């Protein structure tokens, strides 16, 4: 991906950037490994809205349930106040490959509907991600996987305290 972004034409045509957070209101899939990494970031001090994470996790893997939530509730729990990703260096692989080359206004899902957008061709990266998802022990919607990972950590700590 980094090599792709060294291309001047790519740099000129990709419309995404810090503060453009339309896609941060869509349902994102992650592997268990990615969820564990993000859970560790929370343990290490990244502040998130745990209540919103819980509400989002109730949608499980259902897009229909996800889009029943209001736009503000659908915002990624790692989305900062200025529309920046607070875990940018550790963001999910899917977030790394969604780069829009069409009008970014079409990325908005505020009305609860996904519109057609043109994405940068990241075929090679997408194939690696698909292989990783296929070989991962578990994957699913980020809120569900992250909530489960945090819950598992709490349960393990509780067991350790009772020993």
Short mmCIF file of C-alpha atoms in Angstrom, two decimals:
data_model
loop_
_atom_site.label_atom_id
_atom_site.label_comp_id
_atom_site.label_asym_id
_atom_site.label_seq_id
_atom_site.Cartn_x
_atom_site.Cartn_y
_atom_site.Cartn_z
CA UNK A 1 0.00 0.00 0.00
CA UNK A 2 2.79 2.44 0.85
CA UNK A 3 4.35 1.92 -2.57
CA UNK A 4 1.02 2.63 -4.23
CA UNK A 5 0.78 5.98 -2.44
CA UNK A 6 4.20 7.04 -3.70
CA UNK A 7 2.60 7.44 -7.14
CA UNK A 8 1.82 11.14 -7.86
CA UNK A 9 -1.36 10.28 -9.77
CA UNK A 10 -2.64 8.28 -6.80
CA UNK A 11 -1.77 11.12 -4.43
CA UNK A 12 -3.63 13.62 -6.64
CA UNK A 13 -6.76 11.49 -7.04
CA UNK A 14 -7.36 9.94 -3.62
CA UNK A 15 -9.84 12.22 -1.86
CA UNK A 16 -9.51 10.70 1.62
CA UNK A 17 -7.52 12.39 4.35
CA UNK A 18 -7.44 13.38 7.99
CA UNK A 19 -10.85 14.69 8.99
CA UNK A 20 -12.71 12.98 6.15
CA UNK A 21 -14.57 10.41 8.21
CA UNK A 22 -17.60 9.39 6.16
CA UNK A 23 -16.48 5.75 5.99
CA UNK A 24 -15.97 5.76 9.76
CA UNK A 25 -19.75 5.44 10.12
CA UNK A 26 -19.98 2.20 8.12
CA UNK A 27 -19.77 -1.33 9.46
CA UNK A 28 -16.16 -2.54 9.32
CA UNK A 29 -15.04 -6.16 9.62
CA UNK A 30 -11.97 -7.21 11.56
CA UNK A 31 -10.19 -10.40 12.48
CA UNK A 32 -9.79 -11.52 16.07
CA UNK A 33 -6.12 -10.49 15.92
CA UNK A 34 -7.09 -6.96 14.88
CA UNK A 35 -9.72 -6.80 17.63
CA UNK A 36 -7.13 -7.94 20.19
CA UNK A 37 -4.70 -5.24 19.03
CA UNK A 38 -7.39 -2.56 19.31
CA UNK A 39 -8.47 -3.87 22.72
CA UNK A 40 -4.87 -3.52 23.88
CA UNK A 41 -4.89 0.10 22.70
CA UNK A 42 -7.92 0.70 24.95
CA UNK A 43 -6.20 -1.05 27.87
CA UNK A 44 -3.15 1.16 27.22
CA UNK A 45 -5.26 4.29 27.57
CA UNK A 46 -7.04 5.17 24.31
CA UNK A 47 -10.33 6.64 25.49
CA UNK A 48 -13.50 5.36 23.81
CA UNK A 49 -17.22 5.52 24.50
CA UNK A 50 -17.80 2.03 25.92
CA UNK A 51 -21.58 2.53 26.01
CA UNK A 52 -21.60 3.31 22.28
CA UNK A 53 -19.38 0.28 21.63
CA UNK A 54 -21.89 -1.87 23.50
CA UNK A 55 -24.82 -0.44 21.50
CA UNK A 56 -22.93 -0.98 18.24
CA UNK A 57 -22.00 -4.54 19.20
CA UNK A 58 -25.70 -5.41 19.46
CA UNK A 59 -25.96 -5.08 15.65
CA UNK A 60 -23.58 -8.07 15.47
CA UNK A 61 -22.77 -8.74 11.79
CA UNK A 62 -26.06 -7.39 10.42
CA UNK A 63 -25.84 -4.38 8.10
CA UNK A 64 -29.60 -3.96 8.40
CA UNK A 65 -29.32 -3.62 12.20
CA UNK A 66 -26.28 -1.36 11.86
CA UNK A 67 -28.12 1.13 9.68
CA UNK A 68 -31.09 1.23 12.06
CA UNK A 69 -28.82 3.14 14.46
CA UNK A 70 -28.60 6.90 14.10
CA UNK A 71 -25.56 8.36 12.35
CA UNK A 72 -23.87 9.58 15.54
CA UNK A 73 -24.19 6.17 17.21
CA UNK A 74 -22.64 4.50 14.13
CA UNK A 75 -19.43 6.55 14.40
CA UNK A 76 -16.38 4.36 14.98
CA UNK A 77 -15.44 4.39 18.66
CA UNK A 78 -11.91 5.33 17.60
CA UNK A 79 -13.03 8.43 15.69
CA UNK A 80 -11.67 11.54 17.37
CA UNK A 81 -13.42 14.90 17.77
CA UNK A 82 -11.78 16.36 14.65
CA UNK A 83 -12.71 13.37 12.49
CA UNK A 84 -9.29 11.76 12.94
CA UNK A 85 -8.55 8.11 13.63
CA UNK A 86 -7.15 7.81 17.15
CA UNK A 87 -5.61 4.42 16.33
CA UNK A 88 -4.40 5.31 12.83
CA UNK A 89 -1.18 3.28 13.04
CA UNK A 90 -3.14 0.21 14.19
CA UNK A 91 -6.34 0.76 12.19
CA UNK A 92 -8.01 -2.32 10.70
CA UNK A 93 -6.76 -3.59 7.34
CA UNK A 94 -10.11 -2.82 5.70
CA UNK A 95 -9.73 0.84 6.73
CA UNK A 96 -6.30 0.93 5.10
CA UNK A 97 -7.58 -0.07 1.67
CA UNK A 98 -10.74 2.05 1.38
CA UNK A 99 -9.46 5.03 -0.57
CA UNK A 100 -12.00 7.00 -2.58
CA UNK A 101 -11.23 8.51 -5.98
CA UNK A 102 -14.77 9.81 -6.57
CA UNK A 103 -16.67 12.60 -4.83
CA UNK A 104 -16.21 11.99 -1.08
CA UNK A 105 -19.70 13.38 -0.41
CA UNK A 106 -21.02 10.10 -1.85
CA UNK A 107 -19.35 8.29 1.04
CA UNK A 108 -21.78 9.78 3.55
CA UNK A 109 -24.19 7.30 5.12
CA UNK A 110 -25.93 9.90 7.27
CA UNK A 111 -29.23 9.01 5.58
CA UNK A 112 -28.67 5.32 6.41
CA UNK A 113 -27.91 4.36 2.81
CA UNK A 114 -24.68 3.43 1.10
CA UNK A 115 -24.07 5.13 -2.24
CA UNK A 116 -21.88 4.12 -5.12
CA UNK A 117 -18.30 5.33 -4.79
CA UNK A 118 -15.16 4.64 -6.79
CA UNK A 119 -12.33 3.16 -4.78
CA UNK A 120 -8.65 3.05 -5.57
CA UNK A 121 -7.76 -0.36 -7.00
CA UNK A 122 -5.99 -2.13 -4.15
CA UNK A 123 -6.41 -5.62 -5.59
CA UNK A 124 -3.14 -7.06 -4.26
CA UNK A 125 -3.77 -5.76 -0.74
CA UNK A 126 -7.39 -6.90 -0.89
CA UNK A 127 -6.29 -10.44 -1.78
CA UNK A 128 -3.94 -10.52 1.21
CA UNK A 129 -6.71 -9.25 3.49
CA UNK A 130 -9.17 -11.84 2.14
CA UNK A 131 -6.62 -14.61 2.71
CA UNK A 132 -6.05 -13.37 6.26
CA UNK A 133 -9.81 -13.29 6.93
CA UNK A 134 -10.20 -16.80 5.49
CA UNK A 135 -7.43 -18.15 7.70
CA UNK A 136 -8.30 -16.26 10.86
CA UNK A 137 -9.87 -18.18 13.71
CA UNK A 138 -12.65 -15.63 14.00
CA UNK A 139 -13.77 -12.43 12.29
CA UNK A 140 -16.77 -10.14 12.25
CA UNK A 141 -17.97 -6.59 12.73
CA UNK A 142 -15.48 -4.43 14.61
CA UNK A 143 -17.80 -3.47 17.50
CA UNK A 144 -18.85 -7.05 18.15
CA UNK A 145 -15.29 -8.40 17.95
CA UNK A 146 -13.83 -5.57 20.04
CA UNK A 147 -16.51 -5.84 22.72
CA UNK A 148 -15.96 -9.61 22.88
CA UNK A 149 -12.20 -9.14 23.15
CA UNK A 150 -12.55 -6.63 25.99
CA UNK A 151 -15.10 -8.84 27.74
CA UNK A 152 -12.78 -11.86 27.49
CA UNK A 153 -9.94 -9.84 29.01
CA UNK A 154 -12.13 -8.78 31.94
CA UNK A 155 -13.19 -12.39 32.52
CA UNK A 156 -9.57 -13.59 32.44
CA UNK A 157 -8.53 -10.89 34.91
CA UNK A 158 -11.41 -11.82 37.22
CA UNK A 159 -10.31 -15.46 37.19
CA UNK A 160 -6.73 -14.41 37.93
CA UNK A 161 -7.88 -12.33 40.90
CA UNK A 162 -9.80 -15.23 42.43
CA UNK A 163 -6.82 -17.59 42.33
#
